[in-house]
PDB file of C-alpha atoms in Angstrom:
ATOM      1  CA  UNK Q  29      13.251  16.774 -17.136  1.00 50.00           C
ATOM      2  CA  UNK Q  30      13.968  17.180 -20.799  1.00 48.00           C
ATOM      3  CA  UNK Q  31      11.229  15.257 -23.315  1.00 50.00           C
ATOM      4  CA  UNK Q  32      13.466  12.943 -24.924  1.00 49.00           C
ATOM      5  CA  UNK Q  33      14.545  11.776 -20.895  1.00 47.00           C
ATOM      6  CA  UNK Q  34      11.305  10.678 -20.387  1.00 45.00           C
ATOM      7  CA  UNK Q  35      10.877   7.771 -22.729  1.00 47.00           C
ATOM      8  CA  UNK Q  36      14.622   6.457 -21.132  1.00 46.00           C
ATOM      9  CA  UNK Q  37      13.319   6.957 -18.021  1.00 43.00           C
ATOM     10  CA  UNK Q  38      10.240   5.247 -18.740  1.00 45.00           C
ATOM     11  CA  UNK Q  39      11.384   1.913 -19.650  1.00 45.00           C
ATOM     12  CA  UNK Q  40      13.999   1.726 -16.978  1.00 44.00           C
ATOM     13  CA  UNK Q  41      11.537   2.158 -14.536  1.00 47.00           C
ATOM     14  CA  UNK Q  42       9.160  -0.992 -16.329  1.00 45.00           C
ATOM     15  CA  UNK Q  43      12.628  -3.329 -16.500  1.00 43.00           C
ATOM     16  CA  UNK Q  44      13.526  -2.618 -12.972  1.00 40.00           C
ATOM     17  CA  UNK Q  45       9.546  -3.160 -11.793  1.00 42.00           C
ATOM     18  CA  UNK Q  46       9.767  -6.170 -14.099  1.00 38.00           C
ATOM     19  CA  UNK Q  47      13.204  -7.563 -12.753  1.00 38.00           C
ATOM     20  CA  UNK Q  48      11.642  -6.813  -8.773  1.00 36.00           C
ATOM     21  CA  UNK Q  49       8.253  -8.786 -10.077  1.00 38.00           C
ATOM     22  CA  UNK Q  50      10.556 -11.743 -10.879  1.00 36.00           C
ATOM     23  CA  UNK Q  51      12.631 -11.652  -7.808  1.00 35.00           C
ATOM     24  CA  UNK Q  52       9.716 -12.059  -5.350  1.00 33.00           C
ATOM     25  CA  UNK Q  53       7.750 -14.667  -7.454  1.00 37.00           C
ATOM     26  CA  UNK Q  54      11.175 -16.717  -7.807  1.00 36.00           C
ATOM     27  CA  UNK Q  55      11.556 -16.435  -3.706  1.00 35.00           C
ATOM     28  CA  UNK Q  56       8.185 -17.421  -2.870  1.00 40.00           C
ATOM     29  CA  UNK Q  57       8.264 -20.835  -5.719  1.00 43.00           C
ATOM     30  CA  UNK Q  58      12.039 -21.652  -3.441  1.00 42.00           C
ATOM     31  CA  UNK Q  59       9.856 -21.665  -0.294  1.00 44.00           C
ATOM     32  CA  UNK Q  60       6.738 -22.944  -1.755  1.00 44.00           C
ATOM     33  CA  UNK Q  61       8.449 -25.933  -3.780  1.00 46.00           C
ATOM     34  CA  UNK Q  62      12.452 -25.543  -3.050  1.00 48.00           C
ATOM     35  CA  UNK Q  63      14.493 -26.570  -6.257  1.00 50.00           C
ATOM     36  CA  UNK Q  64      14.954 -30.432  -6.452  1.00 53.00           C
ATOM     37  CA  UNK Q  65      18.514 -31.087  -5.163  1.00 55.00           C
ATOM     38  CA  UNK Q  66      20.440 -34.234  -6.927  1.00 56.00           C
ATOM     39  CA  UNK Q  67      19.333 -37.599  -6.304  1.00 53.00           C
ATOM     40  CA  UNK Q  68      21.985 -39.837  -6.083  1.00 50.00           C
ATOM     41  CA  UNK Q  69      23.138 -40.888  -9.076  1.00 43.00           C
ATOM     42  CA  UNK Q  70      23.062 -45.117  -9.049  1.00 44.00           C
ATOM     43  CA  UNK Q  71      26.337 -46.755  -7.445  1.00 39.00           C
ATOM     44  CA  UNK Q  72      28.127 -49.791  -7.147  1.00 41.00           C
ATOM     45  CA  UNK Q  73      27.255 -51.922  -3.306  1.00 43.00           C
ATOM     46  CA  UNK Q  74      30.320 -50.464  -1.053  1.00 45.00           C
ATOM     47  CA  UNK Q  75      31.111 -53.240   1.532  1.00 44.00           C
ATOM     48  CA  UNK Q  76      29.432 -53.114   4.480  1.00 53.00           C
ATOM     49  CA  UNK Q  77      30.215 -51.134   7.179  1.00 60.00           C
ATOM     50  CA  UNK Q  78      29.303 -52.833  10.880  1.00 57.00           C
ATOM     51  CA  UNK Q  79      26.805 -51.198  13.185  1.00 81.00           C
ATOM     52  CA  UNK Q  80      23.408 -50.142  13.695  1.00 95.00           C
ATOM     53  CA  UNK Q  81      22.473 -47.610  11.729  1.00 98.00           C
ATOM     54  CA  UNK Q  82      19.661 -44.619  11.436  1.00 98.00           C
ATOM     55  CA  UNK Q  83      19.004 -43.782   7.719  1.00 98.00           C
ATOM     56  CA  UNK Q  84      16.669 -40.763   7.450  1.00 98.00           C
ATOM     57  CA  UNK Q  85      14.741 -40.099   3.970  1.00 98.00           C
ATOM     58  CA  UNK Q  86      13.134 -37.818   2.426  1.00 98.00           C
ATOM     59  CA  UNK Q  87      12.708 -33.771   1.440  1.00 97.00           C
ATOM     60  CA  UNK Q  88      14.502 -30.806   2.778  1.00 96.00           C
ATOM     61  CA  UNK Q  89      12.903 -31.558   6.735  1.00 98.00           C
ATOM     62  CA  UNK Q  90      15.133 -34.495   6.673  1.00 98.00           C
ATOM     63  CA  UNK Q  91      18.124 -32.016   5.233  1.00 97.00           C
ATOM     64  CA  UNK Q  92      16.959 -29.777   8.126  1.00 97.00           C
ATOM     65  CA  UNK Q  93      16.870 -26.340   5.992  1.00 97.00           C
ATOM     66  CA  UNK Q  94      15.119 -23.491   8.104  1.00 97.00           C
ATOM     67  CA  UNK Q  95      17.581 -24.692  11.368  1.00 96.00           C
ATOM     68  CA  UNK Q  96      20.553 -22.188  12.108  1.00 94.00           C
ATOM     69  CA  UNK Q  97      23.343 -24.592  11.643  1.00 88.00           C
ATOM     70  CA  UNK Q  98      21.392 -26.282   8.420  1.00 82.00           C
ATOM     71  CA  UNK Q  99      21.275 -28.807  10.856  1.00 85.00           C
ATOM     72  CA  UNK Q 100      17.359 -29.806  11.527  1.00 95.00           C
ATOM     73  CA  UNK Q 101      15.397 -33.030  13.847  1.00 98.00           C
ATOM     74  CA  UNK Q 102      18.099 -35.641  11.894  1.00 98.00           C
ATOM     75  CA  UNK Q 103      21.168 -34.793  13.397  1.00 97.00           C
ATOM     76  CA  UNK Q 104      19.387 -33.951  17.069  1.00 97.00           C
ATOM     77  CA  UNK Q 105      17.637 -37.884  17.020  1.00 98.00           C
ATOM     78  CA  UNK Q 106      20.472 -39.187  15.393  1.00 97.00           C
ATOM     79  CA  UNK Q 107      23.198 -37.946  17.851  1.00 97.00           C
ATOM     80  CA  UNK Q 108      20.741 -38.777  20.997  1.00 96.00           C
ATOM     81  CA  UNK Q 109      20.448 -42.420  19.593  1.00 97.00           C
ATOM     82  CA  UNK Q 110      24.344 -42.711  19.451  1.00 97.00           C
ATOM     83  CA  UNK Q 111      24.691 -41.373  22.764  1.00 97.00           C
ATOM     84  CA  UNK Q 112      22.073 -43.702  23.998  1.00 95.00           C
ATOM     85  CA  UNK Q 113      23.952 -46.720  22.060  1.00 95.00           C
ATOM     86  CA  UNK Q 114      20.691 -46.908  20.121  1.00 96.00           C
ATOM     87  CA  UNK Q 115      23.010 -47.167  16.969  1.00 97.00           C
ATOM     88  CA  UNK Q 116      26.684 -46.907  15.660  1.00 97.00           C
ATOM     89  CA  UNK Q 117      25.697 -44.224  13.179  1.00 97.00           C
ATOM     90  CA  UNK Q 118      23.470 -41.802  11.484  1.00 97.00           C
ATOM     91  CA  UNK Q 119      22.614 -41.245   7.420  1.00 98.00           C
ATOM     92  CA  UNK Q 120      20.880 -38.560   5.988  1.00 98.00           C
ATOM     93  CA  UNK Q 121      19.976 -39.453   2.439  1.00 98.00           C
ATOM     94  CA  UNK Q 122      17.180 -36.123   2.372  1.00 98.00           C
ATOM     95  CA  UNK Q 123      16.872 -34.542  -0.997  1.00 97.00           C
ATOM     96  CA  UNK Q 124      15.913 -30.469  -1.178  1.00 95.00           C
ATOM     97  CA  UNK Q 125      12.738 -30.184  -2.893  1.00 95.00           C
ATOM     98  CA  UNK Q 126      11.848 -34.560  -3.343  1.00 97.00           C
ATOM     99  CA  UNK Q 127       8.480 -35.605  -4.345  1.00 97.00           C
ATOM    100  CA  UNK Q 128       7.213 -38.852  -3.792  1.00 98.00           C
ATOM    101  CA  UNK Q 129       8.684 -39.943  -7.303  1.00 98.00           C
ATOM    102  CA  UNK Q 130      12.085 -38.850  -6.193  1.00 98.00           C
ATOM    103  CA  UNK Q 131      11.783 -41.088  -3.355  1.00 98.00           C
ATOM    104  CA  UNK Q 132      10.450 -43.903  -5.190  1.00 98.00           C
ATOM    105  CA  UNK Q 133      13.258 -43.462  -7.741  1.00 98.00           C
ATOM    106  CA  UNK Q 134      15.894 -43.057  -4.974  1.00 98.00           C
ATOM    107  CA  UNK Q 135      15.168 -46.440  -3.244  1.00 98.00           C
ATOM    108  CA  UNK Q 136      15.974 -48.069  -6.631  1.00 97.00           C
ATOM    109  CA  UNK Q 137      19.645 -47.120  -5.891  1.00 98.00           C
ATOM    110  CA  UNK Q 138      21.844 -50.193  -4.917  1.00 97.00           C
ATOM    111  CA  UNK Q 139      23.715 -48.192  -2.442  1.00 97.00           C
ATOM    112  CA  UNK Q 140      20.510 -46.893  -0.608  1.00 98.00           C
ATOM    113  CA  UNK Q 141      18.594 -50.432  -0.740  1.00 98.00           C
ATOM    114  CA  UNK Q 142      22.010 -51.361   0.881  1.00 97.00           C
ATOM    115  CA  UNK Q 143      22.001 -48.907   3.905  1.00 97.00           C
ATOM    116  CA  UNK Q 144      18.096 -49.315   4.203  1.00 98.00           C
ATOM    117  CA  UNK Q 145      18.609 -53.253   4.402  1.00 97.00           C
ATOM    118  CA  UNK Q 146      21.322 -52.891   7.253  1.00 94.00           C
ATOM    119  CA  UNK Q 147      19.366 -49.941   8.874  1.00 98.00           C
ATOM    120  CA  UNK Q 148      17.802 -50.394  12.489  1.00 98.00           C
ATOM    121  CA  UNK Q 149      15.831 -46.979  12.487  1.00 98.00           C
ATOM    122  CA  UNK Q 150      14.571 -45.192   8.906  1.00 98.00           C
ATOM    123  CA  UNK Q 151      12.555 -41.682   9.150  1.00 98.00           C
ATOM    124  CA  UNK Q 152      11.115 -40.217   6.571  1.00 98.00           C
ATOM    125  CA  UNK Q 153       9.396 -36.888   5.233  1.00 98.00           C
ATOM    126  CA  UNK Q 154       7.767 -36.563   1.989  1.00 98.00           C
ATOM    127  CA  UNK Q 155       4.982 -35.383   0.421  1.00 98.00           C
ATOM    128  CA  UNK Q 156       4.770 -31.644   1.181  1.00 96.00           C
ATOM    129  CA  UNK Q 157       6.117 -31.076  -2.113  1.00 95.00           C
ATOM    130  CA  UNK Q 158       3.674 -33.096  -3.840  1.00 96.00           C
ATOM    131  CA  UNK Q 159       0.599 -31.737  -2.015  1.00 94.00           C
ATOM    132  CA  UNK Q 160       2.226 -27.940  -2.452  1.00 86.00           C
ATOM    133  CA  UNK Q 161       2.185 -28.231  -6.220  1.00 76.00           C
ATOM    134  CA  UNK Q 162       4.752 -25.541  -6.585  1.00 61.00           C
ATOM    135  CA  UNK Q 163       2.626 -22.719  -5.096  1.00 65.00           C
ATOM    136  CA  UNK Q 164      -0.440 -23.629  -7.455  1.00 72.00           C
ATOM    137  CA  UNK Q 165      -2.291 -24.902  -4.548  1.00 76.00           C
ATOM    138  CA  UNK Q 166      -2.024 -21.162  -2.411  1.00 77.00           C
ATOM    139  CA  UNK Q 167      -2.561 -19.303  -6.081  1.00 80.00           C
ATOM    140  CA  UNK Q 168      -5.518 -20.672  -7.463  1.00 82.00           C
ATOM    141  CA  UNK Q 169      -6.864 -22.162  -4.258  1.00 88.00           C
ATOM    142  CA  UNK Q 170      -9.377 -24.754  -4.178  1.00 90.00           C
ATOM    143  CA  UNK Q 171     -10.116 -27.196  -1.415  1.00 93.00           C
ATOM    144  CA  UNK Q 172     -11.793 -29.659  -3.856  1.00 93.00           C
ATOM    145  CA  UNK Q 173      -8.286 -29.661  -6.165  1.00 91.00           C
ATOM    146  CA  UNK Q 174      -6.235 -29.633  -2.630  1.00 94.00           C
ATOM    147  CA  UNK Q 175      -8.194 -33.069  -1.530  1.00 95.00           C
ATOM    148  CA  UNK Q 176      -7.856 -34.631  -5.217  1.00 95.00           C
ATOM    149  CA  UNK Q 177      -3.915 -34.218  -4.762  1.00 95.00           C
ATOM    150  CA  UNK Q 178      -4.315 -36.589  -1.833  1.00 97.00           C
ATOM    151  CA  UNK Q 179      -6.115 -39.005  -3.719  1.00 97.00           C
ATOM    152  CA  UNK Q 180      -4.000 -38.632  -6.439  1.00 97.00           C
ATOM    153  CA  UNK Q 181      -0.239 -39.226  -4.131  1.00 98.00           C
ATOM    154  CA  UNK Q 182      -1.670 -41.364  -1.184  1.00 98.00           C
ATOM    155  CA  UNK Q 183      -1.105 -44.322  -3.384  1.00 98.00           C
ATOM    156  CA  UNK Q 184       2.217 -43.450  -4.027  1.00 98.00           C
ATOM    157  CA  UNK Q 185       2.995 -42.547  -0.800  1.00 98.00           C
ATOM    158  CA  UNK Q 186       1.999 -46.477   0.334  1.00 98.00           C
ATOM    159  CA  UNK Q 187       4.079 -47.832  -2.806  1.00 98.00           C
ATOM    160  CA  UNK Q 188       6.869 -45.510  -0.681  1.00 98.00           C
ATOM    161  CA  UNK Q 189       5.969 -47.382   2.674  1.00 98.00           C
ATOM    162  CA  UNK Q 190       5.479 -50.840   1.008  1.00 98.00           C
ATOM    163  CA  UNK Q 191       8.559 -50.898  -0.941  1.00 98.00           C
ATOM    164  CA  UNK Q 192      10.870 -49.799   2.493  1.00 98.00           C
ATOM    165  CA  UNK Q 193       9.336 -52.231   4.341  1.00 98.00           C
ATOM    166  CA  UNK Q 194       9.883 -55.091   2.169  1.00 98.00           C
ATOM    167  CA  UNK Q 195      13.897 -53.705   1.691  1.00 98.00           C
ATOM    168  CA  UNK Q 196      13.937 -54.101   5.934  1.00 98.00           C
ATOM    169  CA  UNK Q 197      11.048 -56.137   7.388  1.00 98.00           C
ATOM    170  CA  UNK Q 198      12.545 -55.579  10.804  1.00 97.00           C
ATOM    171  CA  UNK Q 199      13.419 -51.654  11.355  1.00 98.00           C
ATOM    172  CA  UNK Q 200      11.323 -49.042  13.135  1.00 98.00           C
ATOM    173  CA  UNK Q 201      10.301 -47.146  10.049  1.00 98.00           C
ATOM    174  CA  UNK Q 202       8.496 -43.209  11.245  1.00 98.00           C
ATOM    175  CA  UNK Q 203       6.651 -41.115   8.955  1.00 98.00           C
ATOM    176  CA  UNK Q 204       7.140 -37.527   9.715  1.00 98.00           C
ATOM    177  CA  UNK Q 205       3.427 -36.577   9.146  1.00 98.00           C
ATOM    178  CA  UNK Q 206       2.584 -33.031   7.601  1.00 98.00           C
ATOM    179  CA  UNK Q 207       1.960 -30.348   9.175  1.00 97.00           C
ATOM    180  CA  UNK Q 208       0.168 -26.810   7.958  1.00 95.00           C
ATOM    181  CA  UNK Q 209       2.623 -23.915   7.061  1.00 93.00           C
ATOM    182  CA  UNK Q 210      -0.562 -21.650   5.594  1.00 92.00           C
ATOM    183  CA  UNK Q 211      -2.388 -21.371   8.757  1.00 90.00           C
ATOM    184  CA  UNK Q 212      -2.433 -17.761   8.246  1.00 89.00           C
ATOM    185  CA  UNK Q 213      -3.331 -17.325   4.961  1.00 90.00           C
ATOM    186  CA  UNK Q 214      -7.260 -16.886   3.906  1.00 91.00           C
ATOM    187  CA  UNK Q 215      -7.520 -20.623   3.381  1.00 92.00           C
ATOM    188  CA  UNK Q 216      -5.602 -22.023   6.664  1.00 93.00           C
ATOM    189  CA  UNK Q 217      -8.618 -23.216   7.897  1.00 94.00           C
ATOM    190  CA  UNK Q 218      -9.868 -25.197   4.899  1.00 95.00           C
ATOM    191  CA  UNK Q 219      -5.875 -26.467   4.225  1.00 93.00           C
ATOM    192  CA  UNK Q 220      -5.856 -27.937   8.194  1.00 96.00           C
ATOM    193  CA  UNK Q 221      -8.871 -30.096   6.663  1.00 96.00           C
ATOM    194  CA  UNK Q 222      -6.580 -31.495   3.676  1.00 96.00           C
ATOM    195  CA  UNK Q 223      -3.547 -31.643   5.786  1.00 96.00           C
ATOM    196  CA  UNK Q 224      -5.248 -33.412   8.190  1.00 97.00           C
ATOM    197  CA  UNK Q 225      -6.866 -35.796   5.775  1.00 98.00           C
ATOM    198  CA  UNK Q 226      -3.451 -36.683   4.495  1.00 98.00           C
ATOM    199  CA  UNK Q 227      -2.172 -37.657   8.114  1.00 98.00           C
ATOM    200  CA  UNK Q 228      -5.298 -39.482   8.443  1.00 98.00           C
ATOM    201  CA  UNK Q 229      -4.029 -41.634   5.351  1.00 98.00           C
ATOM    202  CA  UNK Q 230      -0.784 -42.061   6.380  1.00 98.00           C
ATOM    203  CA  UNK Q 231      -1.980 -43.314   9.317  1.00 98.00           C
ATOM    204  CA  UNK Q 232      -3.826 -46.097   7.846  1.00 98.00           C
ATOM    205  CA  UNK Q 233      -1.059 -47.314   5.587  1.00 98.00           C
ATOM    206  CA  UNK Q 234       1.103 -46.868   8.791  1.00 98.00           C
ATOM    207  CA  UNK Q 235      -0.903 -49.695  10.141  1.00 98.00           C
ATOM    208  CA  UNK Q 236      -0.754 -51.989   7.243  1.00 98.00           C
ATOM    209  CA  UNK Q 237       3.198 -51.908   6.842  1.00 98.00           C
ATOM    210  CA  UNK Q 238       3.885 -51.384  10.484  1.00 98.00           C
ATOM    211  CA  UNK Q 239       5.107 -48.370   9.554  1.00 98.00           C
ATOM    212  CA  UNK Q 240       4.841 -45.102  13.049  1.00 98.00           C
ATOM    213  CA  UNK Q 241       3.567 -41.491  12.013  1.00 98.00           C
ATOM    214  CA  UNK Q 242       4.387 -38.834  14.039  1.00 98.00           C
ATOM    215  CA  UNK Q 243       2.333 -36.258  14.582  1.00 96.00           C
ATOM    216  CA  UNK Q 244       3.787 -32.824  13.279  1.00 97.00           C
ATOM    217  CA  UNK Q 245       0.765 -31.109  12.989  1.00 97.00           C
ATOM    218  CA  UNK Q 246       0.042 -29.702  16.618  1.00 96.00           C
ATOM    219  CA  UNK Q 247       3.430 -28.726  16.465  1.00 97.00           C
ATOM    220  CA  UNK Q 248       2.996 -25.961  14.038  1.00 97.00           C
ATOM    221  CA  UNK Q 249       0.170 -23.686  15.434  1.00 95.00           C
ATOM    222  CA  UNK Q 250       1.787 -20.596  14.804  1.00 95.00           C
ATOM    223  CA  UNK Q 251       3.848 -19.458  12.048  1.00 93.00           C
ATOM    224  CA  UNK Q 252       6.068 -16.441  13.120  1.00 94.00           C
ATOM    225  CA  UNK Q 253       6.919 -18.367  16.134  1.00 97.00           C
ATOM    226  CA  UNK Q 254       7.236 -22.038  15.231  1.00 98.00           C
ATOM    227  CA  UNK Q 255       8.382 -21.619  11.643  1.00 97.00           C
ATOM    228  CA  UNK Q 256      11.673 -20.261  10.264  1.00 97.00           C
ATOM    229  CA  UNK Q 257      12.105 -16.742   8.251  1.00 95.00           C
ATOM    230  CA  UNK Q 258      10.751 -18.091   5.270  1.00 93.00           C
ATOM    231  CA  UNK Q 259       7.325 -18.993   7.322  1.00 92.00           C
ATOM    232  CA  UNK Q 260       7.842 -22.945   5.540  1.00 93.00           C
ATOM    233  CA  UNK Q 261      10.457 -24.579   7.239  1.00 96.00           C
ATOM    234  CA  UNK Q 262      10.631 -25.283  10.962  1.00 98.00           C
ATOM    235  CA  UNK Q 263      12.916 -23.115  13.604  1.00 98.00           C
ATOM    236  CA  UNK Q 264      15.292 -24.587  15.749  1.00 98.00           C
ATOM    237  CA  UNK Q 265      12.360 -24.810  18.651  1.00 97.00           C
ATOM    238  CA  UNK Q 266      10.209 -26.839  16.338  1.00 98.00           C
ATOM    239  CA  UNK Q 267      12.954 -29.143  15.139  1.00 98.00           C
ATOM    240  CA  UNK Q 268      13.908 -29.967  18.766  1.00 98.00           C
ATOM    241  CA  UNK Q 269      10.379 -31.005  18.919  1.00 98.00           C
ATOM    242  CA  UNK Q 270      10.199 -33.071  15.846  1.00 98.00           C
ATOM    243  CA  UNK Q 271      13.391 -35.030  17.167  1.00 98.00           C
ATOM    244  CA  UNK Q 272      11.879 -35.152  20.778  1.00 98.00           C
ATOM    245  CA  UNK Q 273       8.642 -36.758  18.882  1.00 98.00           C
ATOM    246  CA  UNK Q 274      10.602 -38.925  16.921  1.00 98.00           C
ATOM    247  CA  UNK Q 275      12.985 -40.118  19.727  1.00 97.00           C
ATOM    248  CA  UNK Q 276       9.729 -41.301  21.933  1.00 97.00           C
ATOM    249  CA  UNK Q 277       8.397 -43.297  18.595  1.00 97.00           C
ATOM    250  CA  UNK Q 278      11.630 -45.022  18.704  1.00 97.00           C
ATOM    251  CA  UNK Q 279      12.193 -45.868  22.171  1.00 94.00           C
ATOM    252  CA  UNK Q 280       8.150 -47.180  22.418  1.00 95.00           C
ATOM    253  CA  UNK Q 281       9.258 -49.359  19.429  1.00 96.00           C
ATOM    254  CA  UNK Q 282      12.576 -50.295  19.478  1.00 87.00           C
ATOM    255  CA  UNK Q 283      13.493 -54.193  20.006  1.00 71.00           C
ATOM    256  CA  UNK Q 284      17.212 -54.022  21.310  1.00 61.00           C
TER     257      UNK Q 284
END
């Protein structure tokens, strides 16, 4: 190769190591912390539409991304209950990528404290985001700065759970409780221990605002065969189960 070739081939080589560098750090922060989708933007109260209704909250389990169809346990419950005549309808208000604060900021919305007030059933999953930190918490792991994330959005998760319950002091509210996607990563074991702590919370603010928690944890015990390609989101298998779960809450709890 001729000397002045080398310097051009040189820094083609660096830009295209550069540009590959980028692409896989950018895939693994969309599976680690998915980009925020829109939250709806505040409306005017539409008049109300008769029925029982199932309005399911929350991050991209409740938009069901990972399932086949981009369908996930929503639309499986939610067409079971209609079938049954459990309700009229289904909602899915999920945002890709919610926090807590998304939430929080998304029951402010007159058109969602409308459809949570007339709902009969509300699910919701949040929080995976929050204790995921964007990746940090796999990157510069640390159980001590995992647990203080719990501490830090437990109390925001109950200002989630109080503030439903006071919008409908009569629906069968279920949390979708976390489970871990990391089980087979050098820290699984220690993550199980925050994971689990976080359940255990929800748990106890489940009691105070009568709110269920389902247990998603056990359902997740192996990643390449309960989790989607990206090893984050559930498969079609595991969402079945999710909606199985979350269909036995409701009937336990449901006052026709």
């Amino acid at each position: 190769m001729k000397k002045w070739k080398w310097p051009l081939f040189f820094t083609l080589s660096l830009a295209l190591t550069v540009l590959f560098g980028y692409g896989l750090a950018s895939a693994y922060m969309d599976v680690t912390s998915p980009p925020r989708g829109n939250i709806l933007e505040k409306t005017e109260e539409s008049p109300e539409t008769p029925g029982d209704t199932y309005v399911a909250l929350g991050d991209s389990l409740t938009r069901g991304v990972g399932s086949s169809k981009g369908e996930g346990f929503v639309s499986l419950a939610g067409n079971e209950l209609k079938e049954k005549n459990t309700v009229d309808r289904f909602q899915n208000l999920g945002v890709r990528g919610a926090r807590i604060e998304d939430l929080l900021t998304q029951l402010e919305q007159k058109e969602v404290e409308r459809s949570l007030k007339e709902a009969k059933i509300i699910s919701i999953t949040i929080g995976g985001n929050n204790l995921f930190n964007s990746g940090e918490i796999l990157e510069k792991y640390s159980e001590k700065t995992a647990l203080s994330i719990v501490e830090t959005e437990i109390p925001n998760l109950e200002k989630t759970f109080k503030s439903i319950r006071e919008t409908n002091p009569n629906a069968v509210i279920v949390y979708m409780g976390l489970y871990n996607p990391f089980k087979q990563s050098p820290n699984g074991d220690s993550f199980d221990s925050v994971i689990q702590k976080w359940n255990e919370s929800a748990r106890d603010l489940g009691l105070k605002y009568r709110v269920q928690v389902v247990d998603t944890f056990n359902l997740v015990t192996d990643a390449k065969r309960d989790l989607s390609s990206d090893l984050f989101h559930p498969n079609d298998a595991t969402y079945q189960e999710m909606a199985e779960s979350l269909s036995l809450v409701i009937v336990k709890n449901i006052v026709e």
